[in-house]
XYZ file of C-alpha atoms in Angstrom:
555
model
C 21.764 -20.073 6.230
C 20.011 -18.232 3.406
C 16.599 -16.562 3.371
C 14.340 -15.975 0.362
C 11.359 -13.642 0.784
C 8.637 -13.428 -1.845
C 6.306 -10.461 -1.469
C 2.843 -10.840 -3.006
C 1.139 -7.483 -2.754
C -2.333 -7.556 -1.236
C -2.567 -11.356 -1.159
C -5.453 -12.368 1.068
C -7.051 -15.545 2.356
C -10.423 -14.067 1.374
C -9.496 -15.070 -2.171
C -6.652 -17.526 -1.674
C -8.463 -19.926 0.649
C -11.226 -20.789 -1.867
C -8.621 -20.845 -4.641
C -6.532 -23.281 -2.596
C -9.569 -25.450 -1.930
C -10.398 -25.565 -5.631
C -6.946 -26.496 -6.889
C -5.717 -23.145 -8.181
C -2.872 -22.719 -5.675
C -1.337 -26.166 -5.036
C 2.035 -24.793 -3.940
C 0.475 -22.638 -1.248
C -1.340 -25.763 -0.049
C 2.060 -27.465 0.063
C 3.467 -24.613 2.148
C 0.587 -25.040 4.590
C 1.246 -28.788 4.891
C 5.055 -28.800 4.832
C 5.562 -25.506 6.632
C 3.652 -22.751 8.395
C 0.896 -20.441 7.192
C -1.236 -17.758 8.786
C -2.508 -14.200 8.902
C -0.073 -11.275 8.947
C -1.547 -8.135 10.446
C -0.368 -4.969 8.762
C 0.125 -1.448 10.085
C -2.328 1.447 9.886
C -3.102 2.646 7.348
C -3.017 -0.577 5.288
C -1.330 1.138 2.341
C 1.473 -0.326 0.243
C 4.077 2.391 0.877
C 3.968 2.505 4.708
C 3.352 -1.241 4.978
C 6.458 -2.274 3.037
C 8.366 0.468 4.877
C 7.353 -1.117 8.190
C 8.438 -4.499 6.851
C 11.890 -3.349 5.766
C 12.570 -1.332 8.937
C 10.762 -3.483 11.503
C 9.212 -0.264 12.819
C 5.873 1.535 12.906
C 5.380 4.620 10.684
C 6.060 6.908 13.645
C 9.668 5.702 13.572
C 10.281 5.514 9.811
C 8.170 8.496 8.719
C 6.249 7.031 5.758
C 2.496 7.240 6.392
C 1.111 7.225 2.859
C 2.053 7.244 -0.812
C 2.177 11.028 -0.492
C 4.159 13.004 2.073
C 2.842 16.366 3.193
C 5.672 18.827 3.587
C 5.712 20.170 7.112
C 4.106 23.564 7.472
C 2.353 23.311 4.086
C -0.528 21.543 2.357
C 1.792 20.497 -0.482
C 2.034 16.754 -1.048
C 4.841 14.936 -2.834
C 5.241 11.229 -3.671
C 7.385 9.249 -1.255
C 10.457 7.274 -2.233
C 13.344 5.487 -0.527
C 14.905 8.735 0.622
C 11.887 9.379 2.838
C 12.671 6.385 5.048
C 13.777 7.852 8.355
C 15.280 4.606 9.611
C 17.801 2.062 8.411
C 16.375 -0.732 6.252
C 16.867 -4.477 6.192
C 18.995 -4.084 3.058
C 21.400 -1.796 4.922
C 21.541 -4.065 7.978
C 22.411 -6.998 5.701
C 25.044 -5.043 3.798
C 26.762 -3.879 6.985
C 26.883 -7.503 8.164
C 28.598 -8.541 4.918
C 25.606 -10.491 3.593
C 25.112 -10.541 -0.167
C 21.634 -9.879 -1.468
C 19.305 -9.744 -4.454
C 16.332 -7.344 -4.200
C 13.821 -7.202 -7.052
C 11.428 -4.235 -7.251
C 10.255 -4.021 -3.629
C 8.372 -0.715 -3.102
C 10.493 2.147 -1.802
C 13.661 0.963 -3.497
C 13.794 4.063 -5.701
C 16.128 5.788 -6.037
C 18.388 2.735 -5.778
C 21.072 2.865 -3.125
C 24.319 0.927 -2.685
C 23.857 -2.575 -1.301
C 26.137 -5.572 -1.012
C 24.660 -7.217 -4.075
C 22.052 -6.255 -6.659
C 18.880 -4.196 -6.415
C 16.181 -3.295 -8.945
C 13.909 -0.312 -8.273
C 10.134 -0.141 -7.979
C 7.067 1.451 -9.568
C 7.401 4.686 -7.555
C 10.177 5.775 -9.910
C 9.105 8.593 -12.258
C 8.485 7.497 -15.821
C 11.559 7.907 -17.949
C 13.924 7.421 -15.017
C 16.985 5.380 -15.944
C 18.557 5.145 -12.482
C 16.627 1.967 -11.732
C 19.300 -0.419 -10.483
C 22.305 -0.960 -8.299
C 24.882 -1.323 -9.609
C 23.790 1.239 -12.241
C 24.919 -0.910 -15.181
C 22.623 -3.760 -14.108
C 19.586 -2.127 -15.742
C 21.146 -2.299 -19.209
C 22.186 -5.896 -18.627
C 18.635 -6.864 -17.655
C 17.043 -4.933 -20.511
C 19.458 -6.419 -23.051
C 18.219 -9.869 -22.032
C 14.539 -9.249 -21.298
C 13.542 -5.972 -22.937
C 12.354 -2.769 -21.282
C 12.147 -3.126 -17.512
C 8.426 -3.370 -16.772
C 7.353 -1.312 -13.762
C 4.284 0.692 -14.708
C 0.770 -0.668 -15.139
C -1.256 1.323 -17.658
C -4.462 -0.702 -17.962
C -7.398 -0.014 -15.636
C -10.864 -1.487 -15.479
C -13.663 -0.467 -17.790
C -16.391 -2.746 -19.118
C -14.596 -3.172 -22.427
C -11.057 -3.377 -21.041
C -10.990 -6.471 -18.800
C -9.015 -8.544 -21.295
C -6.346 -5.841 -21.552
C -6.070 -5.561 -17.756
C -5.521 -9.311 -17.475
C -3.106 -9.445 -20.405
C -0.940 -6.721 -18.883
C -0.936 -8.450 -15.486
C 0.092 -11.731 -17.092
C 2.851 -10.021 -19.078
C 4.278 -8.177 -16.060
C 4.213 -11.255 -13.848
C 5.972 -13.432 -16.417
C 8.583 -10.700 -16.933
C 9.207 -10.303 -13.188
C 9.561 -14.070 -12.823
C 12.150 -14.309 -15.604
C 14.194 -11.384 -14.270
C 14.086 -12.792 -10.744
C 15.291 -16.221 -11.872
C 18.137 -14.607 -13.794
C 19.273 -12.488 -10.840
C 19.020 -15.388 -8.384
C 21.326 -17.381 -10.665
C 23.641 -14.488 -11.553
C 25.578 -14.150 -8.286
C 25.886 -15.933 -4.940
C 23.545 -14.502 -2.313
C 22.616 -14.869 1.347
C 19.328 -12.984 1.247
C 16.941 -12.395 -1.638
C 13.552 -10.780 -2.048
C 11.278 -10.780 -5.079
C 8.133 -8.669 -5.247
C 4.972 -9.306 -7.297
C 2.390 -6.503 -7.472
C -0.069 -8.132 -9.895
C -2.372 -9.433 -7.158
C -2.875 -5.916 -5.827
C -3.637 -4.534 -9.270
C -6.028 -7.366 -10.117
C -7.907 -7.068 -6.833
C -8.331 -3.301 -7.134
C -9.619 -3.525 -10.679
C -11.367 -6.907 -10.895
C -12.465 -7.948 -7.406
C -16.079 -7.861 -8.558
C -15.390 -10.347 -11.347
C -14.787 -13.203 -8.906
C -16.882 -11.945 -5.973
C -20.590 -12.492 -6.690
C -21.515 -10.499 -3.553
C -19.945 -7.322 -4.947
C -22.530 -4.699 -5.964
C -20.482 -4.227 -9.144
C -20.663 -7.930 -10.051
C -21.906 -8.575 -13.583
C -22.829 -12.197 -14.246
C -22.111 -11.961 -17.971
C -18.748 -10.320 -17.376
C -17.899 -12.974 -14.795
C -18.911 -15.738 -17.181
C -16.429 -14.374 -19.700
C -13.505 -13.482 -17.420
C -13.780 -15.137 -13.979
C -11.886 -18.280 -14.974
C -9.047 -16.325 -16.566
C -8.929 -14.136 -13.453
C -8.685 -17.172 -11.173
C -6.096 -18.713 -13.459
C -3.826 -15.729 -12.827
C -3.401 -17.055 -9.273
C -2.572 -20.518 -10.614
C 0.219 -19.045 -12.736
C 1.518 -16.915 -9.860
C 1.440 -19.899 -7.504
C 3.568 -21.837 -9.984
C 5.964 -18.904 -10.408
C 6.468 -18.804 -6.644
C 7.018 -22.567 -6.619
C 9.712 -22.260 -9.291
C 11.573 -19.519 -7.414
C 11.501 -21.524 -4.192
C 12.652 -24.676 -6.013
C 15.525 -22.765 -7.626
C 16.673 -21.278 -4.317
C 16.489 -24.567 -2.429
C 18.224 -26.432 -5.257
C 21.097 -23.961 -4.941
C 21.160 -24.434 -1.169
C 18.777 -26.833 0.634
C 19.255 -24.753 3.791
C 17.347 -21.813 2.273
C 14.477 -20.705 4.507
C 11.522 -19.211 2.640
C 9.079 -16.528 3.736
C 6.019 -15.683 1.638
C 4.121 -12.554 2.649
C 1.759 -9.783 1.684
C 1.783 -6.188 2.866
C -1.953 -6.075 3.600
C -5.140 -7.944 2.911
C -7.990 -7.148 0.533
C -11.752 -7.023 0.346
C -14.700 -5.599 -1.530
C -15.712 -1.943 -1.691
C -19.461 -1.387 -1.498
C -19.639 2.236 -0.406
C -17.464 5.334 -0.295
C -17.252 7.731 2.653
C -16.267 11.360 2.093
C -14.764 12.604 5.339
C -14.200 16.230 4.387
C -17.928 16.415 3.622
C -18.629 14.835 6.993
C -16.332 17.333 8.744
C -18.089 20.153 6.877
C -21.530 18.900 7.910
C -20.387 18.408 11.513
C -18.975 21.937 11.712
C -15.298 21.032 12.098
C -14.447 22.396 8.640
C -15.627 25.797 7.411
C -15.809 27.359 3.962
C -14.972 30.908 2.968
C -17.820 33.390 2.788
C -16.832 34.979 -0.513
C -19.195 34.879 -3.489
C -17.211 32.362 -5.638
C -17.144 29.884 -2.749
C -20.851 30.391 -2.027
C -21.674 29.725 -5.686
C -19.529 26.584 -5.722
C -21.107 25.420 -2.471
C -24.628 25.943 -3.818
C -23.806 23.969 -6.968
C -22.077 21.361 -4.816
C -25.230 20.870 -2.751
C -27.143 20.356 -6.001
C -24.759 17.547 -6.948
C -22.342 19.430 -9.205
C -19.295 17.450 -8.045
C -16.272 15.597 -9.468
C -17.902 12.225 -8.759
C -20.878 13.202 -10.921
C -18.485 13.965 -13.759
C -16.777 10.610 -13.314
C -20.074 8.716 -13.340
C -21.269 10.557 -16.444
C -18.023 9.725 -18.200
C -18.579 6.057 -17.333
C -22.142 6.146 -18.636
C -21.180 7.837 -21.881
C -18.142 5.695 -22.569
C -15.423 8.183 -21.637
C -14.030 6.188 -18.722
C -10.884 5.563 -20.748
C -9.822 9.049 -19.666
C -8.313 7.075 -16.806
C -6.078 5.435 -19.387
C -4.885 8.666 -20.988
C -1.131 8.886 -21.358
C -1.087 12.686 -21.564
C 0.202 13.628 -18.116
C 0.157 17.355 -18.807
C -3.440 17.229 -20.004
C -4.553 15.190 -16.999
C -2.835 17.517 -14.556
C -4.476 20.487 -16.255
C -7.841 18.727 -15.927
C -7.267 18.106 -12.217
C -6.258 21.720 -11.704
C -9.417 22.787 -13.548
C -11.471 20.463 -11.342
C -10.016 22.043 -8.216
C -10.760 25.511 -9.579
C -14.246 24.623 -10.830
C -15.405 22.584 -7.846
C -15.048 22.962 -4.107
C -11.498 22.315 -2.900
C -9.174 23.263 -0.066
C -8.792 26.601 -1.862
C -12.299 27.396 -0.641
C -11.683 26.452 2.996
C -11.663 29.167 5.645
C -8.725 27.886 7.625
C -9.113 30.508 10.341
C -12.395 28.842 11.391
C -11.527 25.234 10.476
C -10.666 22.874 13.323
C -9.915 19.717 11.316
C -9.567 18.360 7.792
C -9.124 14.982 6.125
C -6.191 14.062 3.909
C -5.213 10.561 2.877
C -6.258 7.272 1.397
C -8.111 6.153 4.530
C -9.823 9.355 5.581
C -7.083 10.270 8.062
C -8.105 13.361 10.026
C -5.708 16.119 11.072
C -6.404 18.818 13.634
C -5.725 22.292 12.222
C -3.176 22.845 14.955
C -1.466 26.177 15.563
C 2.288 26.002 15.083
C 2.090 22.857 12.946
C -0.378 23.525 10.141
C 0.217 26.416 7.731
C -3.036 28.147 8.740
C -3.495 26.563 12.160
C -6.465 27.741 14.222
C -6.633 25.267 17.129
C -4.394 26.097 20.117
C -2.495 23.252 21.741
C -4.678 23.591 24.844
C -7.759 22.584 22.806
C -6.104 19.827 20.773
C -7.193 16.858 22.876
C -10.751 18.155 23.170
C -11.067 18.416 19.378
C -9.618 14.918 18.905
C -12.078 13.452 21.407
C -15.036 15.327 19.919
C -14.263 14.053 16.427
C -13.723 10.509 17.675
C -17.056 10.485 19.503
C -18.911 11.859 16.472
C -17.292 9.298 14.170
C -18.684 6.475 16.275
C -22.143 8.013 15.823
C -21.878 8.077 12.006
C -24.517 5.830 10.445
C -25.283 4.714 6.919
C -28.612 6.449 6.188
C -29.814 3.525 4.064
C -29.090 0.740 6.548
C -28.624 2.416 9.909
C -25.346 0.507 10.300
C -22.313 2.061 11.983
C -19.754 3.220 9.418
C -16.776 3.548 11.781
C -15.959 0.352 13.644
C -13.319 1.692 16.023
C -11.484 4.876 16.999
C -7.939 4.456 18.329
C -5.687 6.531 20.507
C -2.970 7.922 18.270
C -0.321 6.687 20.713
C -1.597 3.103 20.393
C -0.958 3.138 16.644
C 2.007 5.471 16.111
C 5.011 6.386 18.242
C 8.488 7.607 17.476
C 10.563 10.417 16.074
C 8.163 11.223 13.198
C 4.971 11.368 15.256
C 4.370 14.997 14.224
C 3.485 13.785 10.718
C 0.901 11.277 11.950
C -2.863 11.794 11.613
C -4.471 12.960 14.837
C -7.667 10.914 14.605
C -7.100 7.259 13.737
C -10.043 4.983 13.029
C -11.177 1.864 11.189
C -14.162 1.666 8.866
C -16.754 -1.075 8.921
C -16.366 -3.879 6.376
C -16.900 -2.849 2.727
C -16.708 0.921 3.382
C -13.815 2.909 1.883
C -12.735 6.518 2.317
C -12.731 8.456 -0.945
C -9.665 10.648 -0.924
C -8.838 11.480 -4.549
C -10.125 15.049 -4.238
C -10.934 17.081 -1.146
C -14.677 17.312 -1.883
C -15.318 14.555 -4.392
C -19.052 14.220 -3.714
C -21.850 16.039 -1.897
C -22.838 12.781 -0.192
C -21.093 11.700 2.992
C -21.827 8.085 2.009
C -22.485 6.861 -1.520
C -22.295 3.717 -3.600
C -18.775 2.878 -4.740
C -17.645 3.300 -8.334
C -14.380 2.652 -10.166
C -12.249 0.194 -8.189
C -14.233 -2.706 -6.713
C -11.633 -3.891 -4.173
C -9.396 -2.278 -1.598
C -7.018 -2.987 1.266
C -7.696 -4.660 4.608
C -5.558 -5.130 7.717
C -5.158 -8.913 7.398
C -2.403 -9.969 5.016
C -0.790 -13.396 4.971
C 2.534 -15.027 5.806
C 3.935 -18.453 4.991
C 7.229 -20.106 5.993
C 8.960 -23.142 4.533
C 12.382 -24.682 5.070
C 14.557 -27.035 7.038
C 14.206 -24.945 10.205
C 10.437 -24.432 9.918
C 7.899 -26.656 11.641
C 5.395 -28.539 9.488
C 1.649 -28.014 9.356
C 1.714 -25.091 11.795
C -0.698 -22.165 11.875
C 1.070 -18.833 12.314
C -0.769 -16.641 14.811
C -0.377 -13.138 16.260
C 2.061 -12.082 13.542
C 2.550 -8.479 12.458
C 4.322 -7.186 9.367
C 6.901 -5.517 11.651
C 7.870 -8.994 12.912
C 9.256 -10.213 9.589
C 12.561 -8.302 9.578
C 13.549 -9.345 13.143
C 12.658 -12.924 12.198
C 14.903 -12.757 9.119
C 17.772 -11.326 11.167
C 17.356 -14.101 13.729
C 17.279 -16.825 11.086
C 20.522 -15.472 9.653
C 22.262 -15.195 13.014
C 22.418 -11.397 12.993
C 21.798 -9.038 15.929
C 18.346 -7.497 16.187
C 18.476 -3.733 16.812
C 16.921 -2.912 20.165
C 14.570 -0.225 18.835
C 12.709 -2.398 16.325
C 8.997 -2.649 17.099
C 8.642 -6.134 15.668
C 9.435 -9.394 17.442
C 10.931 -12.670 16.264
C 8.305 -15.210 15.185
C 9.696 -18.197 17.068
C 6.509 -20.307 17.167
C 6.844 -21.542 13.538
C 10.554 -22.382 14.006
C 11.758 -25.868 14.915
C 12.547 -26.236 18.603
C 16.055 -27.501 17.829
C 16.827 -24.340 15.876
C 15.509 -22.017 18.585
C 17.506 -23.862 21.249
C 20.722 -23.650 19.244
C 20.398 -20.151 17.740
C 21.256 -17.339 20.121
C 18.977 -14.302 19.899
C 21.384 -11.379 19.873
C 20.289 -7.834 20.604
C 22.036 -5.079 18.689
C 22.372 -1.361 19.256
C 19.402 0.892 18.597
C 19.390 2.272 15.066
C 17.625 5.506 15.959
C 16.276 7.860 13.320
C 17.922 9.672 10.446
C 16.937 12.730 8.459
C 14.440 12.160 5.696
C 15.640 13.191 2.254
C 12.776 14.998 0.542
C 12.571 13.703 -3.063
C 14.164 16.084 -5.521
C 11.409 15.637 -8.093
C 10.639 18.262 -10.668
C 7.035 19.461 -10.489
C 6.269 17.460 -13.631
C 7.808 14.269 -12.192
C 5.925 14.693 -8.923
C 2.607 15.202 -10.704
C 3.286 12.263 -13.021
C 3.835 9.877 -10.109
C 0.799 11.230 -8.226
C -1.454 10.922 -11.252
C -0.273 7.378 -11.946
C -1.014 6.411 -8.338
C -4.390 8.134 -8.561
C -5.342 6.399 -11.805
C -4.446 3.018 -10.323
C -6.614 3.600 -7.260
C -3.789 4.104 -4.754
C -4.944 7.565 -3.693
C -8.566 6.743 -2.910
């Protein structure tokens, strides 16, 4: 029994269903008819790094320790980019290797730095630029580059009115390159398990959602007339690339079971929400009383904010600053922004009860003994959490009167495990088409404002498809979570399922004969392991953070 997994970042039925109906994704239609297809719920927050981490560990972030693209060092406000070393639990690759299964892994997020596996592994886009330790075995990178040219990991093109063609051209180039490398590696050595990752859908949907969504407030009919068909055609090409990989794998071994999946869904952004501004207005966050802070605050209230600068740059044609390749210059600009505008440097932590940090507005209590300048005693922690949660549910869009927060969760219902101390304290979902703006601490003086920049962002509903000799035909997959995929793979391959995984085997899409004949074996608990904090230089750390920020991954 072999298993091939193809990860399609951010793939969503919001786009794929109409594309399937209009002939752009015939292979996905075939998967639906000849196999199983359905929604795959992701973890909170629906961010690439923790989502793929939950896939490859079968655990929630409280057990593997990756909550975001950035990890906040305990006892500090310093944030560093995550990588594979941050995973506080054993991964699918390690489980396979220990069981003697050979594998091919192509650029799945959080595979940098590469680690020994029983097979071959290529790293992902979280590697710092210039890194050459991008493969296992180490010599594989040169072999791949000798055949296909420089290993393409980093997307440089972002949306501006005059740059759509370049965004699409880069996506097409990267996808074709990834396809060719994947085919080569699948043919190179025998394998039992393989996974190939495509990130182009995520990039396209962040940058160009408005091009093919006429309901987007950023939609431009003339722009759509010029580029919508080419944008839709990207999915046709990707669909065919997936078909070719599946055909290759099943030609090698007809008993190859296939899983297609995304790490999260996608949807439009109509409005941004600035949660540090909200916390400031609600009295949970306090500013210093010194003169420089008072001056900054007065200018801030007049609209002198980073978002104003961004909008002016767009209006005057300087939006290509986002495309600048000068990392040092950009980091100096960001440092200047933090010095010139309100930032956490201006917060009076002794009077602050909570602050927001993260791509989805995650709120942390300024807890004594945990935060570097903690002011809230443990005895008041739950009261503060409940107060914030209640106020969030009262937050309304001043223009429409609509609720902005759709639900507030108990932390324990979303996260549990050995790394719970790193979890946000207040966990909530936003109403459809609202997005937290988290690039800078105080990006705008408005709590709610019209979105700018990226026109699409993540949702909780990804997708999953299954195809193979042991998969039922024409079945709708229901009640599936991204944490369920790894236990399902282990079961398909006849391997024990560690007892502390949070996911469950998806048996409903599997043929009854297979389920009756395949024993479901429970293995020992894996437990947790120490996280290895990335040994980045300051320049490498800032380079990765700025690349993530420019691509819209940091709010």
